[in-house]
């Protein structure tokens, strides 16, 4: 290597270490930022060794010489400073002449501000970062120092998210929303954004806000695993990353991971420990009333410069919004797979990328689902409690249970099932049906081994329901151990450890949750979701479905499910009609507002102390009216015995007093409110009656131990299958004249379709029909026309020619949908019979052509040239048979027509 080359290598390494991307001048693209252009053309055909560009404008020149030249050489200095005035007129610059000059000989670096005429060059240890130049040039744009983003290992959706977010920042927008489908890598994208902000802008500290503690643990691991491009270092080796502790963040930490509850407790200096989890309904704990901050919070308002809000579809944490609003100087970046109107509004409708689940399936980032429906008599129609039937009643308020005989016949709806009425046999029937179909209908190609049951996640209605489900699963599968099926719920212990175990432990096959594993949780080996809860929230339902979409390599899948081959889709088993019920998306003003809606306990406590304004009396009357009409009749009878009146009667008394305006006005809790208290005393002064009304308001769970249920339907969704096949048939018919492969099949010329033709056709169809999958569509035709579809064997699943058969079936060209590999032997023998006179073959030669025939049946038309590429040994055999490639090619073309 020449001395000049050695110096350039040293300089290149130093520039890259400081965050510069080195490019040739013909590689420059509009508004590239933080690049060093080699041999930049100047006036008079001169060339600057390096021109440093910041945000599309020239910022500094670097003159490079060999090691022997000293940096104080007058000739070197004159040459370098001359270049600052020689920019061509079409090159943008921050200042003209260029202000900053750097000299290097591959051993040392010197620097000078060329505008400071009398100053001398100073030796420096490294080249400046783009961020340093922004400061030196006093560039007002704080994001000018961001280097050009190159895709590298980023997915296209991640690349676009980062690129567009930074563009949004340059436009002066301080709020942005990234919508990335579940499984598309939101946390990885957040890591890349956080690093670029910390390394190349004035951002000093990043808050990564999660809504559940287990997601915080996962985020901490993600930041620790994130490799910083070009450094061979992990993120956490460069910048301190920590989970927020109760004492607050350490000053050295540049990334702080926290729940909003923990952040609130730090701001207030409160000793109160909030739960860093969501409860079992998926709501953040503490959402019942608006959170207020003290006058002087413990962290300054500008403590965080960038706040990344993960899973921000949760109404931006509703009543906790004041905590976010406190940091009013920070950039706010929301991330979610399921935005709601409030999310869009909060982030000023500035969606910088919207990568849908359908697009992610098309791109192979995620896998599609197949729907299987199980219906039982009770889950479809509800049922009744017969007169005299033994019922176990459990109070949700106290947890106490009692056994009673029903005094009269009572009906219950399907929506009350597993909420207020539990029929254990209903759960049993569903789990038993799942056990019966898992290896007969869902995974018939797998060895039936329940030790390796596909990883299954069951969504239960409540914590109590989840416990029942676990018990029934143990009973149905004959498992006494505590590993095969486990709860992952709010009260089940360390949820992060349980999720890790579910991901990796071969013995842990079924997890039962309510909503704790509904959002943000990565369980790649998961292959079956069972819904025992009819979720009505569109956002939550989409998040729950998203648990199954993640891809996994074949080896990783087999490491936890040894009898599996690959994950091409996941199964959604709907046992309650969740896929058929109407879904609701809450608007900005709905839910979580912290409005005036006190519970009975809160009302009784406040009113007992003498706080009895009209609105409290009216609220109490309204609650009593509702509970009197909707509460459990048997329990209301007990309340009447304790109180001496019904809830409706007492409510009527309160309404009458308010409407007749007979009550003295309420002004203050410390004034005489004797008349109001006397009105309320029959209830407020009866502790047992108050306790009973609170218990009734909380509700009861009635268990019908002897009630039986039965499965009335079990099968793949007919509606979904008809919809998918209809969409496919519409597409291939509409495009049979413009897509060559479809034209050839329609015209009976499929024997000329090569493997590349078939792959291209499959890509076109997938782009148009995001949920398209050959094996899935084959199964859906089997659902619609079982008598006309032959099921694919394990060896036939990968055949590219299956697509030809599907198109033929759609065109009504074949009566039976059957894989070409299944027909291969018969068609090959027919070909041999016709060719026997033309090509007399020995048994060994016949086996050579049988191998060619099998290739064609699996993959499409071949020529001798393409066979040579995939199987050189087979090609050599053909040459020996025919003497040359041209002669060998003729029977192969004939075989194509026969096999396809």
Short mmCIF file of C-alpha atoms in Angstrom, two decimals, residues 361-364 368 568 728 731-732 739-742 745 753-778 796-807 858-859:
data_model
loop_
_atom_site.label_atom_id
_atom_site.label_comp_id
_atom_site.label_asym_id
_atom_site.label_seq_id
_atom_site.Cartn_x
_atom_site.Cartn_y
_atom_site.Cartn_z
CA UNK A 361 -48.36 -10.65 5.67
CA UNK A 362 -47.75 -9.82 2.01
CA UNK A 363 -44.11 -9.01 2.82
CA UNK A 364 -43.61 -12.23 4.75
CA UNK A 368 -51.90 -15.17 8.19
CA UNK A 568 -47.05 -21.08 7.69
CA UNK A 728 -59.21 -15.48 -5.77
CA UNK A 731 -58.80 -11.88 -9.45
CA UNK A 732 -57.65 -14.65 -11.81
CA UNK A 739 -50.90 -11.50 -16.65
CA UNK A 740 -49.04 -13.84 -18.98
CA UNK A 741 -48.95 -16.80 -16.60
CA UNK A 742 -52.72 -16.66 -16.13
CA UNK A 745 -53.05 -21.49 -17.91
CA UNK A 753 -44.59 -22.27 -17.04
CA UNK A 754 -41.20 -22.34 -15.32
CA UNK A 755 -40.56 -22.18 -11.54
CA UNK A 756 -39.71 -18.47 -11.90
CA UNK A 757 -43.00 -17.86 -13.75
CA UNK A 758 -44.92 -19.49 -10.91
CA UNK A 759 -43.05 -17.56 -8.22
CA UNK A 760 -43.75 -14.32 -10.08
CA UNK A 761 -47.44 -15.19 -10.41
CA UNK A 762 -47.66 -16.02 -6.71
CA UNK A 763 -46.04 -12.67 -5.87
CA UNK A 764 -48.55 -10.77 -8.03
CA UNK A 765 -51.52 -12.53 -6.44
CA UNK A 766 -50.17 -11.98 -2.92
CA UNK A 767 -49.71 -8.28 -3.59
CA UNK A 768 -53.33 -8.03 -4.70
CA UNK A 769 -54.76 -10.40 -2.05
CA UNK A 770 -52.69 -9.88 1.13
CA UNK A 771 -54.22 -12.88 2.90
CA UNK A 772 -53.41 -15.22 0.00
CA UNK A 773 -51.51 -18.38 0.75
CA UNK A 774 -51.51 -21.43 -1.55
CA UNK A 775 -51.92 -24.04 1.21
CA UNK A 776 -54.55 -21.90 2.95
CA UNK A 777 -56.57 -21.41 -0.24
CA UNK A 778 -56.36 -25.14 -0.96
CA UNK A 796 -46.99 -32.03 -1.70
CA UNK A 797 -47.33 -28.88 0.40
CA UNK A 798 -44.24 -27.25 -1.12
CA UNK A 799 -45.12 -27.92 -4.77
CA UNK A 800 -45.06 -24.70 -6.83
CA UNK A 801 -47.41 -26.37 -9.30
CA UNK A 802 -50.19 -26.30 -6.68
CA UNK A 803 -50.79 -22.75 -7.90
CA UNK A 804 -51.42 -24.01 -11.44
CA UNK A 805 -54.01 -26.45 -10.11
CA UNK A 806 -55.74 -23.76 -8.05
CA UNK A 807 -56.02 -21.49 -11.08
CA UNK A 858 -43.23 -30.19 -8.12
CA UNK A 859 -41.83 -27.02 -9.66
#
